[in-house]
PDB file of C-alpha atoms in Angstrom:
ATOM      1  CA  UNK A 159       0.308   6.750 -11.697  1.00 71.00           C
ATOM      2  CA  UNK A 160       3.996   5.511 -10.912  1.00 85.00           C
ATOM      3  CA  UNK A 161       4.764   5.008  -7.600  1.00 88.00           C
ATOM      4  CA  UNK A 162       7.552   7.611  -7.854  1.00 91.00           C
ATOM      5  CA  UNK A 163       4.746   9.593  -9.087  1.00 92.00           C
ATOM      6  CA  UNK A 164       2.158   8.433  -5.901  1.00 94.00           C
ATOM      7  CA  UNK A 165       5.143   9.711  -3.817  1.00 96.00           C
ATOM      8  CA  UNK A 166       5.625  12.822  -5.120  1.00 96.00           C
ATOM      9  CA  UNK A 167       2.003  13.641  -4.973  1.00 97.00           C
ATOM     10  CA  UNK A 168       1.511  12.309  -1.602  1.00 98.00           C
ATOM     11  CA  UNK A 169       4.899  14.329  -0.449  1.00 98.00           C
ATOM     12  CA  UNK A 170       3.559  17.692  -2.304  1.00 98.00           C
ATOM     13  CA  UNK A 171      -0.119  17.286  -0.476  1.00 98.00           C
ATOM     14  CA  UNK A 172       1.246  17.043   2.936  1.00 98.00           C
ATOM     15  CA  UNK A 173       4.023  20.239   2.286  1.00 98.00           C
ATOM     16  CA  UNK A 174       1.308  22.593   0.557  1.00 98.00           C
ATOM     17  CA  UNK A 175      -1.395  22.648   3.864  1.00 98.00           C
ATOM     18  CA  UNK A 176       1.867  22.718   6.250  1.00 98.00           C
ATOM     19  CA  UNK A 177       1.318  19.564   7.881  1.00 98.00           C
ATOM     20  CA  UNK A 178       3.901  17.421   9.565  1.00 98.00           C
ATOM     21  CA  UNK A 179       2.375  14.336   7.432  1.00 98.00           C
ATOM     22  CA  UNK A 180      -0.487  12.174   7.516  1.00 98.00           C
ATOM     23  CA  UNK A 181      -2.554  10.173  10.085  1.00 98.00           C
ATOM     24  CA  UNK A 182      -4.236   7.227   8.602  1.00 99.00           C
ATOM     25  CA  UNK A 183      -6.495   5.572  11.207  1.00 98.00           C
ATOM     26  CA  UNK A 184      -7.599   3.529   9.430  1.00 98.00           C
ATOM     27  CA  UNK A 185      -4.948   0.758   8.062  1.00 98.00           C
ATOM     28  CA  UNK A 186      -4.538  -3.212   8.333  1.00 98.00           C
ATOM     29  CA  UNK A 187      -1.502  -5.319   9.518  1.00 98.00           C
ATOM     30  CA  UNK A 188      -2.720  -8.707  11.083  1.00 98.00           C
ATOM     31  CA  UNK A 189      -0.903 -11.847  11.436  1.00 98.00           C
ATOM     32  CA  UNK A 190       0.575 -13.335   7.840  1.00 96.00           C
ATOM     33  CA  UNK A 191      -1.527 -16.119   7.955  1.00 97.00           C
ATOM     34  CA  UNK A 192      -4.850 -14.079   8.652  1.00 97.00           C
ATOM     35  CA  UNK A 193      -3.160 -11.242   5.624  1.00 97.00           C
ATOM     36  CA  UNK A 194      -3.189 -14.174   3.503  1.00 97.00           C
ATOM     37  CA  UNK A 195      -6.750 -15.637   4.011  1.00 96.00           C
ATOM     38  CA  UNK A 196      -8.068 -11.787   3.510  1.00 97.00           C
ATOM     39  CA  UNK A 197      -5.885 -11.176   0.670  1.00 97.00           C
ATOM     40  CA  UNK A 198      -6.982 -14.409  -0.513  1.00 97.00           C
ATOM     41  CA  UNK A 199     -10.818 -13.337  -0.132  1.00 97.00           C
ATOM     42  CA  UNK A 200     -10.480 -10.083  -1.943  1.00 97.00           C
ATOM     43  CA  UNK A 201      -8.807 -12.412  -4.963  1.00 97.00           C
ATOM     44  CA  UNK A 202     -11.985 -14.221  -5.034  1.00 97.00           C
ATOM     45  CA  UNK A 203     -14.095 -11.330  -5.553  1.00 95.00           C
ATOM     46  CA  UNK A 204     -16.685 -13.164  -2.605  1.00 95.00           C
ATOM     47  CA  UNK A 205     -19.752 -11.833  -1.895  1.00 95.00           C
ATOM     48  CA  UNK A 206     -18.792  -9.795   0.845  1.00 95.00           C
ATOM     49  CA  UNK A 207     -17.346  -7.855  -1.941  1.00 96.00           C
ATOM     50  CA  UNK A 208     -20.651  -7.584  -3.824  1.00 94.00           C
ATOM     51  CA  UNK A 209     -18.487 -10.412  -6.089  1.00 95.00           C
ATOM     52  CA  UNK A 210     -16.402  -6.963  -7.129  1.00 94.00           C
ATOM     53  CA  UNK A 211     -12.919  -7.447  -8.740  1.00 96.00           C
ATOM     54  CA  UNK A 212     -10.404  -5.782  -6.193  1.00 97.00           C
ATOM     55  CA  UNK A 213      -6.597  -6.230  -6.649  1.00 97.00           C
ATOM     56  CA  UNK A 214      -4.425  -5.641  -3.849  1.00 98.00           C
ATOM     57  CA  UNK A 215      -2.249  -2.221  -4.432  1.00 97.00           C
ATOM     58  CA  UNK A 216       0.229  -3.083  -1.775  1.00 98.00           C
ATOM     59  CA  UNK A 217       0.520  -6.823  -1.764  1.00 98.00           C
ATOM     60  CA  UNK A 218       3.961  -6.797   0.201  1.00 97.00           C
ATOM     61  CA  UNK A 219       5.617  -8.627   3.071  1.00 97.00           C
ATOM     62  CA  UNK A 220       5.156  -6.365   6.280  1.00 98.00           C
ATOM     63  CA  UNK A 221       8.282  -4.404   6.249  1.00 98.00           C
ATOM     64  CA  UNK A 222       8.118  -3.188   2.750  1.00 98.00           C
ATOM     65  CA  UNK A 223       4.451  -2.265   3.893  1.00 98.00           C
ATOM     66  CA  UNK A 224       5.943  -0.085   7.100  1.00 98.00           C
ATOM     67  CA  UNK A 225       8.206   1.378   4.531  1.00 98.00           C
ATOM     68  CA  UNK A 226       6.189   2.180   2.288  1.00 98.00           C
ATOM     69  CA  UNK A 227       3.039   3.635   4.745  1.00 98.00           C
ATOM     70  CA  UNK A 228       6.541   6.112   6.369  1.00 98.00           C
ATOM     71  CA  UNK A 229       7.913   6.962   2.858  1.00 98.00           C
ATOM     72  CA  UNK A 230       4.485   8.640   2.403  1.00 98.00           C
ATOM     73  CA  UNK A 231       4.864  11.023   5.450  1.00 98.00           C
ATOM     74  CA  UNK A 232       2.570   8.369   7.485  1.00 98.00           C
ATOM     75  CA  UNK A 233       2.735   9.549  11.381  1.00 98.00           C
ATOM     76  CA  UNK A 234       0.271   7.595  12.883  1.00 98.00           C
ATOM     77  CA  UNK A 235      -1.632   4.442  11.636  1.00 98.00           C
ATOM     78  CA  UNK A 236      -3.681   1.787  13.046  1.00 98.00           C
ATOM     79  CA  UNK A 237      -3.366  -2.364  12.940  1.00 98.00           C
ATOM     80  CA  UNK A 238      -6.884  -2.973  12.536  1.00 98.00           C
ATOM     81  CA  UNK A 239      -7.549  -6.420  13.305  1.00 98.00           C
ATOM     82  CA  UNK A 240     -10.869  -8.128  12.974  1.00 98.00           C
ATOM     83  CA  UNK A 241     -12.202 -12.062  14.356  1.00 98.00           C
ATOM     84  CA  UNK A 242     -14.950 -13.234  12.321  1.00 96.00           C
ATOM     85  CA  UNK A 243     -15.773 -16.079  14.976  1.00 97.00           C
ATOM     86  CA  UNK A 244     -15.291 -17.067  18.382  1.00 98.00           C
ATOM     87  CA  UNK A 245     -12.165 -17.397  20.492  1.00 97.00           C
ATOM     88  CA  UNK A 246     -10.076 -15.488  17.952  1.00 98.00           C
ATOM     89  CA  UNK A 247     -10.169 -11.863  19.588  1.00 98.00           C
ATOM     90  CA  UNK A 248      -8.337 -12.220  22.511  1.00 98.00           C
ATOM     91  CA  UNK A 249      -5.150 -14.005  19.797  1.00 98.00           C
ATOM     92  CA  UNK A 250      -5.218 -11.307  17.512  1.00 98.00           C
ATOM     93  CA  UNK A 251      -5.341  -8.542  20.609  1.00 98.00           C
ATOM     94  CA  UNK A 252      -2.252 -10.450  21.705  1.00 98.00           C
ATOM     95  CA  UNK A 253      -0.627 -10.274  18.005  1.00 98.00           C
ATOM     96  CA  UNK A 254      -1.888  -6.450  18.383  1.00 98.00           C
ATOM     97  CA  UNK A 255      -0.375  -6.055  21.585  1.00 98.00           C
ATOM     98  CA  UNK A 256       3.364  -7.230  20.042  1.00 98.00           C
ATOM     99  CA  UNK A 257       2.874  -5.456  16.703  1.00 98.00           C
ATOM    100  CA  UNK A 258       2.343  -1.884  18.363  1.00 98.00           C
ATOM    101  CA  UNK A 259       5.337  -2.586  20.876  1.00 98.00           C
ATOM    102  CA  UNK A 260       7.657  -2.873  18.314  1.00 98.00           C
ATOM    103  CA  UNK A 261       6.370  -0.489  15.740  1.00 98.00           C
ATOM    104  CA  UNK A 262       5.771   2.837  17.820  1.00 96.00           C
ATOM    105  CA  UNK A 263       4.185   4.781  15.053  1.00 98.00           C
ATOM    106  CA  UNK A 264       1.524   2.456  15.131  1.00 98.00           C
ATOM    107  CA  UNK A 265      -1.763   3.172  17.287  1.00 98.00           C
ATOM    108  CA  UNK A 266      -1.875   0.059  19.600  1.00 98.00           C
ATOM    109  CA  UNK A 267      -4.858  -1.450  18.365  1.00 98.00           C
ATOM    110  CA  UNK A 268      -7.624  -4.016  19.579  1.00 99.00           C
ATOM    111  CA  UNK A 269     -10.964  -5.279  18.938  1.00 99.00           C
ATOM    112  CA  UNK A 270     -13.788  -8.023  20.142  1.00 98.00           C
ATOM    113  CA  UNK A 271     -16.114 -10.022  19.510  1.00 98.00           C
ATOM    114  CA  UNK A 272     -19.672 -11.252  21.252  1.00 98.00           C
ATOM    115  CA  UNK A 273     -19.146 -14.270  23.711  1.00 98.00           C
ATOM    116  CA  UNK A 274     -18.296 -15.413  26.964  1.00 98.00           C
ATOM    117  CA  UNK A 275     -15.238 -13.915  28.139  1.00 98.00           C
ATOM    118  CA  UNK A 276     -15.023 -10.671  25.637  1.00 98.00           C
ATOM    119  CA  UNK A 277     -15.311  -8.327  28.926  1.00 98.00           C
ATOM    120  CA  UNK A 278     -12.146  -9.894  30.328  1.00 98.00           C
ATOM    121  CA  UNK A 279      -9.734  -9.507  27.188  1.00 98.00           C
ATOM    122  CA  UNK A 280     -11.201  -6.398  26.414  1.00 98.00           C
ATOM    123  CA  UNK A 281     -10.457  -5.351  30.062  1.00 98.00           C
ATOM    124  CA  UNK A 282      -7.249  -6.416  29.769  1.00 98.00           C
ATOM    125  CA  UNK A 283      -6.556  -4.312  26.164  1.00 98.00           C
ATOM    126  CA  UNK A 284      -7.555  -1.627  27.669  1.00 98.00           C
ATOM    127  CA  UNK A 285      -4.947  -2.258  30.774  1.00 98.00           C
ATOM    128  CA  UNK A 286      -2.316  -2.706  28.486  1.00 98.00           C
ATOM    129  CA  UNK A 287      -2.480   1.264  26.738  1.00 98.00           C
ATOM    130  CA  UNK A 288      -4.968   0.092  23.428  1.00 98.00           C
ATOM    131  CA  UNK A 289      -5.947   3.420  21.894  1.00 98.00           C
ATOM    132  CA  UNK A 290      -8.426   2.083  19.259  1.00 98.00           C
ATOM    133  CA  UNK A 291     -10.404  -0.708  18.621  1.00 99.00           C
ATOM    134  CA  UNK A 292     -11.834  -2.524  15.262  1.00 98.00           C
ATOM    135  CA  UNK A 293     -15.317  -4.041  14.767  1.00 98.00           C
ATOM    136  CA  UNK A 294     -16.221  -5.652  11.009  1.00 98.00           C
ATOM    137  CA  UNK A 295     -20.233  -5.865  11.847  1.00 98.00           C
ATOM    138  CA  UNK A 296     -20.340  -7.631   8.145  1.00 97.00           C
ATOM    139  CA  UNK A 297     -17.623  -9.651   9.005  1.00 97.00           C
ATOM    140  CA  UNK A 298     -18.181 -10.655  12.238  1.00 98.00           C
ATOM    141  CA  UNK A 299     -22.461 -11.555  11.209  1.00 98.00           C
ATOM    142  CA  UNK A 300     -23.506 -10.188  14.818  1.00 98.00           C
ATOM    143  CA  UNK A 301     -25.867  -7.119  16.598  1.00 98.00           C
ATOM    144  CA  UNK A 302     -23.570  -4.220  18.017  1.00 98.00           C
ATOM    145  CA  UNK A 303     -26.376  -4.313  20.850  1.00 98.00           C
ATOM    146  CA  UNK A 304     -25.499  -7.871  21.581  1.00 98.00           C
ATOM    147  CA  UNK A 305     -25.950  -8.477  24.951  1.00 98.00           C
ATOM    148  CA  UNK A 306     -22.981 -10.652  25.325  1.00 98.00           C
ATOM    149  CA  UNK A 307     -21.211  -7.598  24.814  1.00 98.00           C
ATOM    150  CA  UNK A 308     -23.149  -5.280  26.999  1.00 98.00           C
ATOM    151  CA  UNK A 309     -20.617  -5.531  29.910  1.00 98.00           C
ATOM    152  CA  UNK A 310     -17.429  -4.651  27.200  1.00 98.00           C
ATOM    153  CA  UNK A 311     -19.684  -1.224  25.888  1.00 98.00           C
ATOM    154  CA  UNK A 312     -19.464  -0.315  29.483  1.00 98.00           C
ATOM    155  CA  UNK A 313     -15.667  -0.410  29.803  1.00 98.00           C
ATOM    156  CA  UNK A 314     -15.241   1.239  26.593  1.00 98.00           C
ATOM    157  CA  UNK A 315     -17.262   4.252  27.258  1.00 98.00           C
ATOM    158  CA  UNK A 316     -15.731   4.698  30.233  1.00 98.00           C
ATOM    159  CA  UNK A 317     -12.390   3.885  29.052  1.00 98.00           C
ATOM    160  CA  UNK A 318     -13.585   6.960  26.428  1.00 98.00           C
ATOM    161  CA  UNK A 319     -11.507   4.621  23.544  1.00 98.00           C
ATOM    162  CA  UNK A 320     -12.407   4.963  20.101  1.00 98.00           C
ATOM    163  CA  UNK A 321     -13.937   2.170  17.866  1.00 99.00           C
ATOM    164  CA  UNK A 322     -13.718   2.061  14.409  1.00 98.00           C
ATOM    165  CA  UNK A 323     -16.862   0.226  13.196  1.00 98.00           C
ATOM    166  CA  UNK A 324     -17.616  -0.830   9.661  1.00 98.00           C
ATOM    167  CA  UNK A 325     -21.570  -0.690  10.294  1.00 98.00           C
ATOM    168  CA  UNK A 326     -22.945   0.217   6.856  1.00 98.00           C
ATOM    169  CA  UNK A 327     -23.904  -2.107   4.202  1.00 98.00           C
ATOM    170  CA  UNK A 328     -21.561  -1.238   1.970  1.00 96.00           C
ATOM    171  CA  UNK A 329     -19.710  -2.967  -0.149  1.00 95.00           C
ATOM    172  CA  UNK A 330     -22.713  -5.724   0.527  1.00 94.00           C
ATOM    173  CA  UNK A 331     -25.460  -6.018   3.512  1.00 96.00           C
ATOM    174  CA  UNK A 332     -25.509  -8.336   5.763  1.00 96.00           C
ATOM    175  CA  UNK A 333     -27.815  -8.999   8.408  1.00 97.00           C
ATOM    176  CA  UNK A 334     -27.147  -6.726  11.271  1.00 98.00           C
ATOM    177  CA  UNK A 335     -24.939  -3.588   8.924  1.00 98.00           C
ATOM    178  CA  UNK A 336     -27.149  -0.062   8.208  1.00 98.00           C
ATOM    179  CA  UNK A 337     -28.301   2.796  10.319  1.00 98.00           C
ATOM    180  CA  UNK A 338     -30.927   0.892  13.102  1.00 98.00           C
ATOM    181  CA  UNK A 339     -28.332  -1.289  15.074  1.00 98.00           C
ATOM    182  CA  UNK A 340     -25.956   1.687  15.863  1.00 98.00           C
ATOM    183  CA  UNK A 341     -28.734   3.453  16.559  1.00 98.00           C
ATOM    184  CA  UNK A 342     -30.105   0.786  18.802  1.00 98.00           C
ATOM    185  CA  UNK A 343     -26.484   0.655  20.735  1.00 98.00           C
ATOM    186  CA  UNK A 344     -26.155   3.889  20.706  1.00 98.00           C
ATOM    187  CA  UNK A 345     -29.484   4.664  23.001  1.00 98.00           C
ATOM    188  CA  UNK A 346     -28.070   2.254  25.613  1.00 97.00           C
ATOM    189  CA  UNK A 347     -24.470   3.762  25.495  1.00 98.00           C
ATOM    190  CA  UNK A 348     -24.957   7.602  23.910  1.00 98.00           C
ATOM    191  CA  UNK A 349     -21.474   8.437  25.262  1.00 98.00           C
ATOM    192  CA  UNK A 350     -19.368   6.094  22.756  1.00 98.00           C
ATOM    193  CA  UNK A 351     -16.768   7.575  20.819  1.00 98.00           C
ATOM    194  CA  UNK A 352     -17.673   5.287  17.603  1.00 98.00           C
ATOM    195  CA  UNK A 353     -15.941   6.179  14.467  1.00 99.00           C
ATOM    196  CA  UNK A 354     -18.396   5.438  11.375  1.00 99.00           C
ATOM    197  CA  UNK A 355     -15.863   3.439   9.117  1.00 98.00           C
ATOM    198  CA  UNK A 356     -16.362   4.780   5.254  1.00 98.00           C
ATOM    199  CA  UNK A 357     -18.390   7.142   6.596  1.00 98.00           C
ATOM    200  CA  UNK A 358     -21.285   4.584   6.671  1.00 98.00           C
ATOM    201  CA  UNK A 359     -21.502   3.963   2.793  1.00 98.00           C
ATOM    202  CA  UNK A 360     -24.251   3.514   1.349  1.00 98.00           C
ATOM    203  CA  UNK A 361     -26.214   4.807   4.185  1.00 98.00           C
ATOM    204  CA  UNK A 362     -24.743   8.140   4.285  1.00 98.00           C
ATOM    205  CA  UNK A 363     -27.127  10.363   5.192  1.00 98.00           C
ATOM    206  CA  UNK A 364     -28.724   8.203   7.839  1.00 98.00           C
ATOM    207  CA  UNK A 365     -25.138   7.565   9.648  1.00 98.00           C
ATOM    208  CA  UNK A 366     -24.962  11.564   9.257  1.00 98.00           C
ATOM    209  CA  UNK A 367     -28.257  12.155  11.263  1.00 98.00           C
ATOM    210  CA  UNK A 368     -27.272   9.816  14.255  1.00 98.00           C
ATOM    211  CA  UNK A 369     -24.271  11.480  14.371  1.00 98.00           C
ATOM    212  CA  UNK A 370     -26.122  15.310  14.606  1.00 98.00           C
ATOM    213  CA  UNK A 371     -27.751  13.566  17.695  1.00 98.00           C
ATOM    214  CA  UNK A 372     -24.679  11.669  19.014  1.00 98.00           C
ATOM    215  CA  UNK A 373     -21.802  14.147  19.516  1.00 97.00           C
ATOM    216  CA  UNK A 374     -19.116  11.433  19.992  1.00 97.00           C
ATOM    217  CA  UNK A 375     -19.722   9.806  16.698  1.00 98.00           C
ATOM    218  CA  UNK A 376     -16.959  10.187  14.059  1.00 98.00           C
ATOM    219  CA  UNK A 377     -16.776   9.363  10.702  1.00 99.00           C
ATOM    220  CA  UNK A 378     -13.283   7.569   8.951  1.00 98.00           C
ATOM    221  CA  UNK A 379     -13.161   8.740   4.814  1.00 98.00           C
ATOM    222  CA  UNK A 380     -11.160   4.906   4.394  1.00 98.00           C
ATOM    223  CA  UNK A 381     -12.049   4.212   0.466  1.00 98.00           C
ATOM    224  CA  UNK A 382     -14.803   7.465   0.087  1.00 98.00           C
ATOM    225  CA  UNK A 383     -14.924   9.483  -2.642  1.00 98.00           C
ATOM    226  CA  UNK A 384     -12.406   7.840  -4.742  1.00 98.00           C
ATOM    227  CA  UNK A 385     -13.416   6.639  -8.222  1.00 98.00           C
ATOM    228  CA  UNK A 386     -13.883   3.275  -7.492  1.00 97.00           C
ATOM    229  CA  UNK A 387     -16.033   3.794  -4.209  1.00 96.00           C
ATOM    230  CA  UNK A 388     -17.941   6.214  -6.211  1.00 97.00           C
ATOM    231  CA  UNK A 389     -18.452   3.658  -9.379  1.00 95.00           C
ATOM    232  CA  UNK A 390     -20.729   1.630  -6.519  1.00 92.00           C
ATOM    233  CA  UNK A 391     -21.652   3.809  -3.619  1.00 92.00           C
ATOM    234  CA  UNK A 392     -21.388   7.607  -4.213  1.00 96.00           C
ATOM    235  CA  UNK A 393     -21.280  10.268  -1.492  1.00 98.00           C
ATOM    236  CA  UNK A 394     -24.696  12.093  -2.518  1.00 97.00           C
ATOM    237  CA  UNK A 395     -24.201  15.856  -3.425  1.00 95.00           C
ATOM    238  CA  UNK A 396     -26.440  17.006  -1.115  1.00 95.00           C
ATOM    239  CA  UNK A 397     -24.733  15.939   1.495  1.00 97.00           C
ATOM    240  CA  UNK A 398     -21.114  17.950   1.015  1.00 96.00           C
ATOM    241  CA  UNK A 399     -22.255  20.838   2.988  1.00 95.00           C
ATOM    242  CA  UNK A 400     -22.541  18.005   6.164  1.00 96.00           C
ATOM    243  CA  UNK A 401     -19.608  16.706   5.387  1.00 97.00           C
ATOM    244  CA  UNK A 402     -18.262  20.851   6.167  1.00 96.00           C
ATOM    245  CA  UNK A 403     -20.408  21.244   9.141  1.00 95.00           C
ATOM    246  CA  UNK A 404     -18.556  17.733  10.444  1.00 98.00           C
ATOM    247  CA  UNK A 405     -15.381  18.342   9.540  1.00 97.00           C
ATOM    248  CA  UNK A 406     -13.572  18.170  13.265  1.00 98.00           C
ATOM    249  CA  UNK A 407     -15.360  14.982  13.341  1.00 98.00           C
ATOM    250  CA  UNK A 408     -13.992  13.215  10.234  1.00 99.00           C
ATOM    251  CA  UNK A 409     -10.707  11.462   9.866  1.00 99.00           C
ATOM    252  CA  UNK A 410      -8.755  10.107   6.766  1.00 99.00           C
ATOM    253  CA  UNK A 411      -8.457   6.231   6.608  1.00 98.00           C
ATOM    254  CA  UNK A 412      -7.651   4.367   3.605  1.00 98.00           C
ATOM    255  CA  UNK A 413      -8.165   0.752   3.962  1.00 98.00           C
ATOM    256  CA  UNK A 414      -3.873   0.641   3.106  1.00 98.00           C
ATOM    257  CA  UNK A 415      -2.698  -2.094   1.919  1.00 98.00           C
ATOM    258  CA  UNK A 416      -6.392  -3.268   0.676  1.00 98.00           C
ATOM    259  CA  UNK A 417      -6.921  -0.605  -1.891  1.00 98.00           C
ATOM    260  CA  UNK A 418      -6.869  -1.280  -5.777  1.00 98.00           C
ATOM    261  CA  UNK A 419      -5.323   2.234  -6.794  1.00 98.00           C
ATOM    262  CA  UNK A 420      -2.781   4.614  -5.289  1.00 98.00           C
ATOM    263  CA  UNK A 421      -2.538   5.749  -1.762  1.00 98.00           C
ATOM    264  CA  UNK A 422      -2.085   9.189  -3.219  1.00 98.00           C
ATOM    265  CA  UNK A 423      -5.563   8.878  -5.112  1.00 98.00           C
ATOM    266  CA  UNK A 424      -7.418   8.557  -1.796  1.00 98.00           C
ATOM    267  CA  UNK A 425      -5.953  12.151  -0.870  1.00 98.00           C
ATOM    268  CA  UNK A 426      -6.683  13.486  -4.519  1.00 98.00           C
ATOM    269  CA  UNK A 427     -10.030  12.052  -4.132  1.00 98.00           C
ATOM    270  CA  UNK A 428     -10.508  14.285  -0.570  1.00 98.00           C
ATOM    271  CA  UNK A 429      -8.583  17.251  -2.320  1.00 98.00           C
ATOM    272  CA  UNK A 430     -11.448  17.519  -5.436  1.00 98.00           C
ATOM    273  CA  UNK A 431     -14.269  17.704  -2.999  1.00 98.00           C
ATOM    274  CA  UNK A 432     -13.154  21.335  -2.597  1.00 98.00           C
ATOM    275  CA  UNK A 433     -13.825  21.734   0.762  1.00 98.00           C
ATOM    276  CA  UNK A 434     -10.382  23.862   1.693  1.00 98.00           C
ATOM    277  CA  UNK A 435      -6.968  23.313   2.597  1.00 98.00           C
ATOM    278  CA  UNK A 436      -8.320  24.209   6.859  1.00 98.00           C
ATOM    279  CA  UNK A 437     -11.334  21.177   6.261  1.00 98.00           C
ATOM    280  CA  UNK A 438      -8.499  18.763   4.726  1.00 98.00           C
ATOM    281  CA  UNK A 439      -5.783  19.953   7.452  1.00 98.00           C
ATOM    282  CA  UNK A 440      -8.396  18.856  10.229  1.00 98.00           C
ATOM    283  CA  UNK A 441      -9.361  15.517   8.465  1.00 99.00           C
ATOM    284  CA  UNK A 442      -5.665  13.959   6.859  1.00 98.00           C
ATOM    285  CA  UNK A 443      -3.788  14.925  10.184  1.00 98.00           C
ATOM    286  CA  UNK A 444      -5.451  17.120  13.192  1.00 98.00           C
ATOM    287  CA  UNK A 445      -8.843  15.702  14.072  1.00 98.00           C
ATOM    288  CA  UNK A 446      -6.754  12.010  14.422  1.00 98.00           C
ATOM    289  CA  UNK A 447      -3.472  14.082  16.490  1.00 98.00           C
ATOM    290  CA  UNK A 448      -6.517  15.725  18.831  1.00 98.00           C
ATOM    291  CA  UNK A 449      -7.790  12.701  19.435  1.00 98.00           C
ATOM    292  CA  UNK A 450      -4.829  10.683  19.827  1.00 98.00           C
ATOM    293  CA  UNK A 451      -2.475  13.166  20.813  1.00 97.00           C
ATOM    294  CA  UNK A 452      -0.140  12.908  18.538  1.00 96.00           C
ATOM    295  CA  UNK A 453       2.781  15.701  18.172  1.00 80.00           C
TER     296      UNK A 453
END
């Protein structure tokens, strides 16, 4: 597909179900210097990959990106930003902080990480108007149920913020991703508004059973369903009539500009499950304006 032709499609999506466009919650911009060390990483197919080739669609400097996410009838979209170590989430929640003041279309958005001190910058997000956070839980190598991070669970579920956690083991395990930890946090803080980043691949139908016991768990689509997700972790079929019973609980993301096809084939890829134009209305734009209120 040309990207004249991506445009047209994603243009002719949006204008058949009526919508004003699309809300993507689930898109990177980070500092250039961390861009580069991820973009870097997905060059050298690492393990965290499953040592998967995965070119970069939208390798671009950060304006051409902006462009490029508005030229597709993007309304909303998130800078998720990630630390993989210590004393690097309260920087990139300052970098956040900037990025959504002078890009209002963007969600501002935040995240943390388990140590001394997270309470306090995640305090101070909060302050400051964040209206999402990020956790990489194969990233980051850590327990959601930490206890370092027992005081910052507190704020957020009162705060009633959503967090957009990549939990499942997908596109490789590590120690602390799958069903259990979630679970685990989830009995200490049941009124967290966690949204179950691509929708908890592979563990699919064990992400979709805490969430028929958790109300405020969502689910992100970010990379599902297309044909490279489904080359290595297919949606099972006998889970599409869940994914109709949850649909005011799941939201498009797609992982833009990390994605090695076409924006336009992550719609397509929602479009074929032939659910309906009212289930893909609620997931590509008014779950995410709901939740965000968004115009």
């Amino acid at each position: 597909m040309t990207d004249e032709q991506d445009l047209d499609y994603v243009t002719d999506f949006h204008t058949r179900l009526g919508l004003p466009g699309i809300i993507d919650v689930h898109t990177h911009f980070m500092p250039e210097q961390v861009l580069r060390k991820v973009w870097g990483y997905f060059d050298s197919a690492g393990p965290l990959l499953g040592h998967r080739a995965w070119p970069i669609t939208y390798r671009a400097e950060e304006q051409v990106r902006l462009k490029t996410l508005r030229g597709f009838g993007v309304r909303g979209f998130t800078s998720m930003v990630y630390p993989h170590k210590p004393e690097m989430a309260a920087w990139l929640n300052e970098w956040s902080a900037d990025f959504a003041a002078r890009t209002p279309d963007c969600l501002h958005t935040s995240t943390f990480y388990p140590e001394p001190g997270a309470a306090e910058y995640v305090r101070a997000a909060i302050e400051s108007g964040t209206r999402i956070f990020k956790l990489h839980i194969q990233v980051g190598n850590y327990h959601p149920a930490d206890p370092l991070l027992d005081e910052v669970w507190g704020l957020v579920q009162e705060a009633g913020i959503p967090v957009v956690t990549h939990c499942g083991s997908g596109p490789a395990a590590g120690q602390f991703t799958g069903p259990e930890p979630i679970a685990q946090l989830l009995r200490r803080f049941p009124r967290l508004r966690l949204i179950i980043a691509h929708m908890g691949a592979p563990e699919y139908s064990e992400f979709l059973d805490i969430a028929a016991d958790n109300p405020g768990v969502l689910f992100d689509t970010t990379m599902n369903f297309t044909d490279f997700f489904e080359a290595g972790d297919p949606f099972p079929a006998a889970e599409l009539a869940r994914l109709q019973d949850f649909g005011d609980r799941i939201l498009f993301g797609s992982d833009f500009p990390n994605i090695p096809y076409s924006y336009g084939h992550a719609l397509f890829a929602l479009e074929r499950l032939g659910l309906g134009d009212d289930w893909l209305r609620a997931v590509c734009y008014r779950n995410a304006a709901d939740l965000f209120g968004i115009g």
